[in-house]
mmCIF file of C-alpha atoms and ligand atoms in Angstrom:
data_model
loop_
_atom_site.group_PDB
_atom_site.id
_atom_site.type_symbol
_atom_site.label_atom_id
_atom_site.label_comp_id
_atom_site.label_asym_id
_atom_site.label_seq_id
_atom_site.Cartn_x
_atom_site.Cartn_y
_atom_site.Cartn_z
ATOM 1 C CA MET A 1 95.813 121.233 70.949
ATOM 2 C CA VAL A 2 92.924 118.929 71.528
ATOM 3 C CA ASN A 3 93.113 116.314 74.387
ATOM 4 C CA ALA A 4 96.531 117.272 75.303
ATOM 5 C CA PHE A 5 98.042 115.825 78.505
ATOM 6 C CA SER A 6 101.525 116.103 79.744
ATOM 7 C CA PHE A 7 103.382 113.834 82.242
ATOM 8 C CA VAL A 8 106.403 113.813 84.373
ATOM 9 C CA CYS A 9 107.205 111.154 86.997
ATOM 10 C CA THR A 10 109.208 112.293 89.998
ATOM 11 C CA ALA A 11 109.272 108.747 91.259
ATOM 12 C CA CYS A 12 107.348 109.636 94.388
ATOM 13 C CA GLY A 13 106.026 106.110 94.585
ATOM 14 C CA LYS A 14 102.508 107.024 95.452
ATOM 15 C CA CYS A 15 101.110 105.003 92.555
ATOM 16 C CA CYS A 16 103.202 101.960 93.587
ATOM 17 C CA ASN A 17 100.400 101.087 96.072
ATOM 18 C CA SER A 18 100.026 97.394 95.018
ATOM 19 C CA PRO A 19 101.977 94.675 93.106
ATOM 20 C CA PRO A 20 101.909 95.398 89.313
ATOM 21 C CA ALA A 21 100.759 93.088 86.532
ATOM 22 C CA MET A 22 103.792 91.224 85.387
ATOM 23 C CA ALA A 23 104.438 88.670 82.590
ATOM 24 C CA LEU A 24 105.588 85.273 83.647
ATOM 25 C CA PRO A 25 109.364 85.931 82.744
ATOM 26 C CA GLU A 26 109.237 89.040 84.991
ATOM 27 C CA LEU A 27 107.670 86.995 87.831
ATOM 28 C CA PHE A 28 110.396 84.208 87.277
ATOM 29 C CA ARG A 29 113.051 86.865 87.581
ATOM 30 C CA HIS A 30 111.613 88.328 90.866
ATOM 31 C CA ARG A 31 110.485 85.101 92.395
ATOM 32 C CA ASP A 32 112.171 85.822 95.749
ATOM 33 C CA ARG A 33 110.551 89.212 96.050
ATOM 34 C CA ILE A 34 107.130 89.155 94.409
ATOM 35 C CA ILE A 35 104.369 86.480 94.899
ATOM 36 C CA GLY A 36 102.744 85.582 91.485
ATOM 37 C CA CYS A 37 99.127 84.847 90.746
ATOM 38 C CA ILE A 38 96.668 84.860 87.798
ATOM 39 C CA ALA A 39 94.186 87.887 87.714
ATOM 40 C CA ILE A 40 90.963 87.433 85.848
ATOM 41 C CA GLY A 41 88.994 90.478 85.020
ATOM 42 C CA ARG A 42 86.018 91.429 82.775
ATOM 43 C CA VAL A 43 86.596 93.948 80.051
ATOM 44 C CA PRO A 44 83.639 96.101 78.956
ATOM 45 C CA ARG A 45 82.293 95.361 75.306
ATOM 46 C CA ARG A 46 82.242 98.725 73.663
ATOM 47 C CA ARG A 47 79.618 99.761 71.011
ATOM 48 C CA VAL A 48 79.362 102.391 68.229
ATOM 49 C CA GLY A 49 77.724 105.403 69.592
ATOM 50 C CA GLU A 50 78.579 104.722 73.198
ATOM 51 C CA ARG A 51 79.711 107.843 75.114
ATOM 52 C CA LEU A 52 82.832 107.629 77.236
ATOM 53 C CA ARG A 53 83.118 110.656 79.482
ATOM 54 C CA VAL A 54 85.764 111.437 82.162
ATOM 55 C CA GLY A 55 85.308 114.988 83.691
ATOM 56 C CA ARG A 56 84.871 117.328 80.809
ATOM 57 C CA HIS A 57 86.532 114.948 78.322
ATOM 58 C CA GLU A 58 83.954 113.087 76.205
ATOM 59 C CA THR A 59 84.155 110.749 73.154
ATOM 60 C CA VAL A 60 81.382 109.044 71.187
ATOM 61 C CA LEU A 61 82.820 105.890 69.968
ATOM 62 C CA ASP A 62 82.851 105.405 66.188
ATOM 63 C CA ALA A 63 83.512 102.346 63.977
ATOM 64 C CA ALA A 64 87.264 102.947 63.998
ATOM 65 C CA ASP A 65 87.326 102.992 67.789
ATOM 66 C CA ILE A 66 85.400 99.826 67.918
ATOM 67 C CA ALA A 67 87.680 98.144 65.493
ATOM 68 C CA ALA A 68 90.697 99.217 67.638
ATOM 69 C CA PHE A 69 88.948 97.702 70.756
ATOM 70 C CA ASP A 70 88.182 94.522 68.801
ATOM 71 C CA SER A 71 91.799 94.276 67.649
ATOM 72 C CA ILE A 72 92.957 94.397 71.241
ATOM 73 C CA ALA A 73 90.550 91.850 72.316
ATOM 74 C CA ASP A 74 91.311 89.540 69.569
ATOM 75 C CA THR A 75 95.074 89.635 70.260
ATOM 76 C CA LEU A 76 95.424 90.171 73.943
ATOM 77 C CA LEU A 77 92.166 89.127 75.528
ATOM 78 C CA TYR A 78 89.766 86.143 75.719
ATOM 79 C CA ARG A 79 86.274 86.028 74.443
ATOM 80 C CA THR A 80 83.274 83.874 75.374
ATOM 81 C CA GLY A 81 79.945 85.710 75.501
ATOM 82 C CA ASP A 82 81.849 88.450 77.180
ATOM 83 C CA ILE A 83 85.497 89.637 77.015
ATOM 84 C CA PHE A 84 87.997 88.707 79.822
ATOM 85 C CA SER A 85 91.572 89.580 80.627
ATOM 86 C CA ILE A 86 93.721 86.732 82.036
ATOM 87 C CA MET A 87 97.114 88.161 83.253
ATOM 88 C CA THR A 88 99.718 87.179 85.732
ATOM 89 C CA GLN A 89 100.489 89.713 88.325
ATOM 90 C CA GLY A 90 102.127 90.267 91.720
ATOM 91 C CA TYR A 91 100.039 89.533 94.907
ATOM 92 C CA ASP A 92 100.431 90.818 98.365
ATOM 93 C CA TYR A 93 98.371 91.924 101.338
ATOM 94 C CA PRO A 94 96.306 95.017 100.294
ATOM 95 C CA SER A 95 96.752 96.211 104.035
ATOM 96 C CA LEU A 96 100.404 96.977 103.215
ATOM 97 C CA ALA A 97 99.140 99.363 100.340
ATOM 98 C CA ARG A 98 102.521 98.929 98.598
ATOM 99 C CA CYS A 99 104.324 97.124 95.878
ATOM 100 C CA PRO A 100 106.768 94.573 97.438
ATOM 101 C CA ALA A 101 109.581 96.217 95.309
ATOM 102 C CA LEU A 102 108.905 99.631 96.809
ATOM 103 C CA ALA A 103 111.835 100.491 98.865
ATOM 104 C CA ASP A 104 111.508 102.401 102.306
ATOM 105 C CA ASP A 105 112.923 105.513 100.534
ATOM 106 C CA GLY A 106 109.851 105.578 98.201
ATOM 107 C CA ARG A 107 111.994 104.387 95.213
ATOM 108 C CA CYS A 108 111.514 101.251 93.166
ATOM 109 C CA ALA A 109 114.141 98.704 94.291
ATOM 110 C CA ILE A 110 114.155 97.069 90.785
ATOM 111 C CA HIS A 111 114.058 100.114 88.609
ATOM 112 C CA LEU A 112 117.464 99.245 87.169
ATOM 113 C CA ASN A 113 117.152 95.618 87.520
ATOM 114 C CA GLY A 114 114.135 94.349 85.631
ATOM 115 C CA LYS A 115 111.309 96.862 86.494
ATOM 116 C CA PRO A 116 108.163 95.392 85.051
ATOM 117 C CA VAL A 117 107.225 96.742 81.626
ATOM 118 C CA THR A 118 103.659 97.618 83.094
ATOM 119 C CA CYS A 119 105.424 100.151 85.204
ATOM 120 C CA GLU A 120 107.026 101.762 82.233
ATOM 121 C CA VAL A 121 103.675 101.984 80.634
ATOM 122 C CA VAL A 122 102.291 104.007 83.535
ATOM 123 C CA PRO A 123 100.109 106.013 83.353
ATOM 124 C CA LEU A 124 98.779 104.636 79.965
ATOM 125 C CA ASP A 125 96.655 101.475 79.539
ATOM 126 C CA PRO A 126 97.577 98.843 76.984
ATOM 127 C CA LEU A 127 94.133 97.627 76.754
ATOM 128 C CA VAL A 128 92.708 101.038 75.580
ATOM 129 C CA PRO A 129 93.367 102.189 71.975
ATOM 130 C CA ASP A 130 95.971 104.831 71.457
ATOM 131 C CA THR A 131 93.372 107.368 70.208
ATOM 132 C CA LEU A 132 91.531 107.192 73.546
ATOM 133 C CA GLN A 133 94.609 107.185 76.018
ATOM 134 C CA HIS A 134 93.694 110.812 76.911
ATOM 135 C CA LEU A 135 90.658 109.504 78.642
ATOM 136 C CA VAL A 136 92.852 107.070 80.627
ATOM 137 C CA LEU A 137 95.095 109.983 81.682
ATOM 138 C CA ALA A 138 91.918 112.117 82.607
ATOM 139 C CA GLY A 139 90.713 109.259 84.645
ATOM 140 C CA ARG A 140 93.916 108.542 86.467
ATOM 141 C CA ASN A 141 94.156 112.314 87.180
ATOM 142 C CA GLN A 142 91.004 111.870 89.253
ATOM 143 C CA SER A 143 91.926 108.509 90.877
ATOM 144 C CA ALA A 144 93.161 108.085 94.511
ATOM 145 C CA ALA A 145 96.427 106.664 93.470
ATOM 146 C CA TYR A 146 97.550 109.907 91.839
ATOM 147 C CA LEU A 147 95.714 112.280 94.286
ATOM 148 C CA GLY A 148 98.185 114.893 95.569
ATOM 149 C CA THR A 149 100.635 114.440 92.801
ATOM 150 C CA ASP A 150 100.704 116.732 89.666
ATOM 151 C CA CYS A 151 102.466 114.133 87.446
ATOM 152 C CA ILE A 152 99.609 114.205 84.945
ATOM 153 C CA GLN A 153 98.562 117.574 83.783
ATOM 154 C CA GLU A 154 96.144 118.895 81.127
ATOM 155 C CA GLY A 155 97.767 120.803 78.239
ATOM 156 C CA GLU A 156 101.361 121.127 77.198
ATOM 157 C CA ARG A 157 103.801 122.021 79.816
ATOM 158 C CA ALA A 158 107.397 123.113 79.563
ATOM 159 C CA ASP A 159 108.505 120.995 82.585
ATOM 160 C CA ALA A 160 106.832 117.692 81.402
ATOM 161 C CA VAL A 161 106.602 115.397 78.329
ATOM 162 C CA LEU A 162 103.661 115.861 76.081
ATOM 163 C CA MET A 163 102.081 112.395 76.399
ATOM 164 C CA THR A 164 98.884 112.681 74.213
ATOM 165 C CA ALA A 165 97.404 115.196 71.903
ATOM 166 C CA GLU A 166 95.159 115.095 68.775
ATOM 167 C CA GLY A 167 94.193 111.505 69.361
ATOM 168 C CA GLU A 168 97.875 110.375 69.324
ATOM 169 C CA ILE A 169 100.443 109.248 71.855
ATOM 170 C CA LYS A 170 103.149 111.928 71.293
ATOM 171 C CA ASP A 171 105.921 110.540 73.495
ATOM 172 C CA ALA A 172 108.159 108.037 71.628
ATOM 173 C CA ASN A 173 109.202 106.317 74.925
ATOM 174 C CA ALA A 174 105.552 105.807 75.922
ATOM 175 C CA ARG A 175 104.732 104.421 72.518
ATOM 176 C CA ASP A 176 107.665 101.991 72.789
ATOM 177 C CA ALA A 177 106.665 100.854 76.405
ATOM 178 C CA LEU A 178 103.087 100.342 75.212
ATOM 179 C CA ALA A 179 104.164 98.214 72.262
ATOM 180 C CA ARG A 180 106.434 96.166 74.406
ATOM 181 C CA ARG A 181 103.619 95.453 77.002
ATOM 182 C CA ARG A 182 101.119 94.535 74.279
ATOM 183 C CA ARG A 183 103.761 92.200 72.625
ATOM 184 C CA ALA A 184 104.349 90.612 76.184
ATOM 185 C CA LEU A 185 100.585 90.147 76.579
ATOM 186 C CA GLU A 186 100.253 88.608 73.073
ATOM 187 C CA ARG A 187 103.196 86.212 73.844
ATOM 188 C CA GLU A 188 101.682 85.369 77.313
ATOM 189 C CA ARG A 189 98.408 84.407 75.487
ATOM 190 C CA GLU A 190 100.290 81.988 73.151
ATOM 191 C CA VAL A 191 102.625 80.575 75.860
ATOM 192 C CA TRP A 192 100.026 79.783 78.489
ATOM 193 C CA GLY A 193 96.960 82.149 78.403
ATOM 194 C CA ARG A 194 94.936 80.111 75.930
ATOM 195 C CA ALA A 195 95.564 76.822 77.685
ATOM 196 C CA VAL A 196 94.554 78.290 81.011
ATOM 197 C CA PHE A 197 91.476 79.905 79.449
ATOM 198 C CA GLU A 198 90.407 76.509 78.071
ATOM 199 C CA SER A 199 91.152 74.752 81.296
ATOM 200 C CA LEU A 200 88.754 77.195 83.162
ATOM 201 C CA ARG A 201 86.118 77.315 80.463
ATOM 202 C CA LYS A 202 83.740 74.854 81.929
ATOM 203 C CA ASP A 203 84.184 75.745 85.723
ATOM 204 C CA LEU A 204 84.487 79.507 85.233
ATOM 205 C CA PHE A 205 83.718 81.082 81.904
ATOM 206 C CA ASP A 206 80.787 78.834 81.060
ATOM 207 C CA SER A 207 79.311 79.178 84.634
ATOM 208 C CA PRO A 208 77.292 82.276 85.539
ATOM 209 C CA GLY A 209 77.490 81.461 89.209
ATOM 210 C CA ALA A 210 81.321 81.178 89.111
ATOM 211 C CA LEU A 211 81.532 84.394 86.993
ATOM 212 C CA ALA A 212 79.860 86.325 89.665
ATOM 213 C CA ARG A 213 83.008 85.809 91.735
ATOM 214 C CA ILE A 214 84.686 88.268 89.466
ATOM 215 C CA PRO A 215 84.244 91.670 91.335
ATOM 216 C CA ALA A 216 82.862 94.534 89.239
ATOM 217 C CA GLY A 217 85.804 96.617 88.149
ATOM 218 C CA GLY A 218 88.182 94.304 89.828
ATOM 219 C CA PHE A 219 89.858 90.910 89.534
ATOM 220 C CA LEU A 220 89.453 87.344 90.642
ATOM 221 C CA THR A 221 92.812 86.155 91.602
ATOM 222 C CA ILE A 222 93.725 82.434 91.526
ATOM 223 C CA SER A 223 96.866 80.407 91.870
ATOM 224 C CA ILE A 224 99.505 80.786 89.148
ATOM 225 C CA VAL A 225 99.722 76.929 88.886
ATOM 226 C CA PRO A 226 97.617 76.510 85.808
ATOM 227 C CA ALA A 227 100.073 78.768 83.882
ATOM 228 C CA LEU A 228 102.975 76.786 85.239
ATOM 229 C CA LEU A 229 101.461 73.445 84.165
ATOM 230 C CA ALA A 230 100.922 74.788 80.844
ATOM 231 C CA VAL A 231 104.562 75.815 80.348
ATOM 232 C CA ALA A 232 106.056 72.859 82.227
ATOM 233 C CA SER A 233 104.353 70.467 79.781
ATOM 234 C CA THR A 234 106.448 71.853 76.863
ATOM 235 C CA SER A 235 110.106 70.660 77.884
ATOM 236 C CA ALA A 236 112.102 69.196 80.624
ATOM 237 C CA GLY A 237 113.860 72.533 80.942
ATOM 238 C CA CYS A 238 110.659 74.297 81.492
ATOM 239 C CA ARG A 239 109.506 71.729 84.071
ATOM 240 C CA GLN A 240 112.685 72.329 86.058
ATOM 241 C CA SER A 241 112.215 75.993 85.831
ATOM 242 C CA CYS A 242 108.689 75.787 87.135
ATOM 243 C CA LEU A 243 109.851 73.575 90.009
ATOM 244 C CA ASP A 244 112.608 75.996 90.856
ATOM 245 C CA TYR A 245 110.133 78.876 90.826
ATOM 246 C CA ILE A 246 107.593 76.981 93.011
ATOM 247 C CA ASP A 247 110.338 76.267 95.595
ATOM 248 C CA SER A 248 111.167 80.044 95.732
ATOM 249 C CA GLN A 249 107.487 80.990 95.925
ATOM 250 C CA LEU A 250 106.696 78.627 98.729
ATOM 251 C CA ALA A 251 109.546 80.170 100.860
ATOM 252 C CA LEU A 252 108.358 83.670 100.033
ATOM 253 C CA ILE A 253 104.683 82.873 100.881
ATOM 254 C CA ASP A 254 105.884 81.287 104.257
ATOM 255 C CA ARG A 255 107.729 84.531 105.127
ATOM 256 C CA SER A 256 104.862 86.693 103.924
ATOM 257 C CA ILE A 257 102.356 84.818 106.107
ATOM 258 C CA GLU A 258 104.651 84.819 109.012
ATOM 259 C CA GLN A 259 104.886 88.682 108.879
ATOM 260 C CA ALA A 260 101.040 88.964 108.537
ATOM 261 C CA LEU A 261 100.562 86.769 111.678
ATOM 262 C CA PHE A 262 102.809 89.148 113.532
ATOM 263 C CA ARG A 263 100.786 92.114 112.380
ATOM 264 C CA ARG A 264 97.734 90.501 113.736
ATOM 265 C CA ARG A 265 95.269 92.427 111.390
ATOM 266 C CA LEU A 266 91.707 90.938 110.877
ATOM 267 C CA ASP A 267 91.667 92.254 107.280
ATOM 268 C CA ASP A 268 94.774 90.149 106.468
ATOM 269 C CA ARG A 269 92.938 87.079 107.306
ATOM 270 C CA PRO A 270 91.235 86.357 103.923
ATOM 271 C CA VAL A 271 94.626 87.080 102.213
ATOM 272 C CA THR A 272 96.391 84.653 104.393
ATOM 273 C CA HIS A 273 93.694 82.051 103.546
ATOM 274 C CA GLU A 274 94.129 82.689 99.840
ATOM 275 C CA LEU A 275 98.016 82.376 100.311
ATOM 276 C CA ARG A 276 97.574 79.057 102.053
ATOM 277 C CA GLY A 277 95.522 77.921 98.944
ATOM 278 C CA PHE A 278 98.399 78.942 96.744
ATOM 279 C CA THR A 279 100.689 76.899 98.763
ATOM 280 C CA GLN A 280 98.484 73.893 98.601
ATOM 281 C CA ALA A 281 98.302 74.326 94.813
ATOM 282 C CA TYR A 282 102.025 74.458 94.538
ATOM 283 C CA GLN A 283 102.412 71.396 96.583
ATOM 284 C CA ARG A 284 100.084 69.565 94.318
ATOM 285 C CA ALA A 285 101.902 70.986 91.325
ATOM 286 C CA LYS A 286 105.227 69.731 92.732
ATOM 287 C CA ALA A 287 103.937 66.188 93.227
ATOM 288 C CA LEU A 288 102.610 66.287 89.576
ATOM 289 C CA LEU A 289 105.737 67.793 88.018
ATOM 290 C CA GLY A 290 107.982 65.380 89.893
ATOM 291 C CA THR A 291 106.993 62.695 87.729
ATOM 292 C CA PRO A 292 107.975 62.849 84.026
ATOM 293 C CA LEU A 293 105.365 64.202 81.641
ATOM 294 C CA PRO A 294 105.115 62.578 78.156
ATOM 295 C CA ALA A 295 106.011 65.830 76.331
ATOM 296 C CA MET A 296 109.278 66.109 78.142
ATOM 297 C CA GLU A 297 111.565 63.655 76.427
ATOM 298 C CA VAL A 298 114.873 64.885 75.340
ATOM 299 C CA GLU A 299 116.896 63.054 72.869
ATOM 300 C CA SER A 300 119.757 61.071 74.341
ATOM 301 C CA GLY A 301 123.249 62.177 73.741
ATOM 302 C CA ALA A 302 122.450 65.650 72.598
ATOM 303 C CA ARG A 303 122.870 68.659 74.792
ATOM 304 C CA PRO A 304 119.448 70.192 74.561
ATOM 305 C CA SER A 305 119.378 73.902 73.625
ATOM 306 C CA LEU A 306 116.838 76.238 75.167
ATOM 307 C CA SER A 307 113.271 75.699 73.759
ATOM 308 C CA PRO A 308 111.567 78.837 72.584
ATOM 309 C CA ILE A 309 109.496 78.750 75.828
ATOM 310 C CA GLU A 310 112.580 78.081 77.952
ATOM 311 C CA ALA A 311 114.192 81.186 76.378
ATOM 312 C CA TYR A 312 111.083 83.233 76.981
ATOM 313 C CA LEU A 313 110.873 82.288 80.676
ATOM 314 C CA SER A 314 114.484 83.029 81.080
ATOM 315 C CA GLY A 315 113.936 86.460 79.572
ATOM 316 C CA ALA A 316 116.064 85.772 76.541
ATOM 317 C CA GLY A 317 113.220 85.014 74.181
ATOM 318 C CA ARG A 318 111.326 88.290 74.212
HETATM 319 S S1 SF4 B 1 102.309 108.931 91.354
HETATM 320 FE FE1 SF4 B 1 103.152 109.982 89.488
HETATM 321 S S2 SF4 B 1 105.077 110.897 90.139
HETATM 322 FE FE2 SF4 B 1 104.535 109.491 91.726
HETATM 323 S S3 SF4 B 1 105.564 107.487 91.016
HETATM 324 FE FE3 SF4 B 1 103.483 107.459 90.155
HETATM 325 S S4 SF4 B 1 103.712 108.226 88.075
HETATM 326 FE FE4 SF4 B 1 105.589 108.828 89.215
HETATM 327 S S1 SF4 B 2 107.737 97.382 90.504
HETATM 328 FE FE1 SF4 B 2 108.709 99.346 91.050
HETATM 329 S S2 SF4 B 2 107.726 101.008 89.774
HETATM 330 FE FE2 SF4 B 2 106.515 99.067 89.485
HETATM 331 S S3 SF4 B 2 104.761 99.266 91.185
HETATM 332 FE FE3 SF4 B 2 106.622 98.244 92.157
HETATM 333 S S4 SF4 B 2 107.811 99.770 93.115
HETATM 334 FE FE4 SF4 B 2 106.483 100.822 91.582
#
């Protein structure tokens, strides 16, 4: 079988070395455990004839591959001259080298209680066409996060699930998780992503100097407040949900900074500085949301039902 990779997760926790990407409803659900932020990254623009090589695996991209990349960019990403991802995710001190949901026994503390879909997608990548996911697996197999584990193996194995082969994702659970993560990203784009993209266009996406702040192969992290303001403007219920979320996050950030000060690590300082910036942004947002916004009027007398975005934030509208 060509490009066959098998996968079995023993839940060793080794790849849980940082907070995952999480949709807004997932961050709302885990508001007391995980600090939310917006992560902005560049996504390479692919061309027909381009060679993608990982170890001994190589693909020369054809028109169908480019059409698949374009479809992902058009539905999940953001285009200016370049292509960008704008996603919410967890944020924590890199010096801790762990996801805040990783328990001391190496297990995921939220495995049965709202584990992020991103973690179910592991080790695949929702931003790569299904036909090329074997390259993702080949790359992860060489990456530090998976070093020393044998969860990804080339070929078909009796003790593992066949994940990819012949340019397809063979495992039905993996296909389902990828579809759910892509649907979530599409919904995030509708609910707040496009509004945030437009609000940042002038100062970030149209400014080469500002774009230089996005590290190569990494992400620029900013406060999650622009996403909250986008959803808060849609209804009184959404505004209240955002205010509740902000209060939880302010308390969590305080606890997180307090622990960092206790650790007294030099490399924690820039992160503490950024977290203090998040706190200031939350305080400004609270002041703004404390006053009624025009779009929030609720008909008197009628008990308002959940708006589609309130339902989405509560996890009921996915
Ligand atoms: S490193 Fe592999 S085995 Fe360990 S938790 Fe991650 S996917 Fe599972
Ligand atoms: S949420 Fe759970 S599975 Fe996902 S990175 Fe954190 S500890 Fe790992």
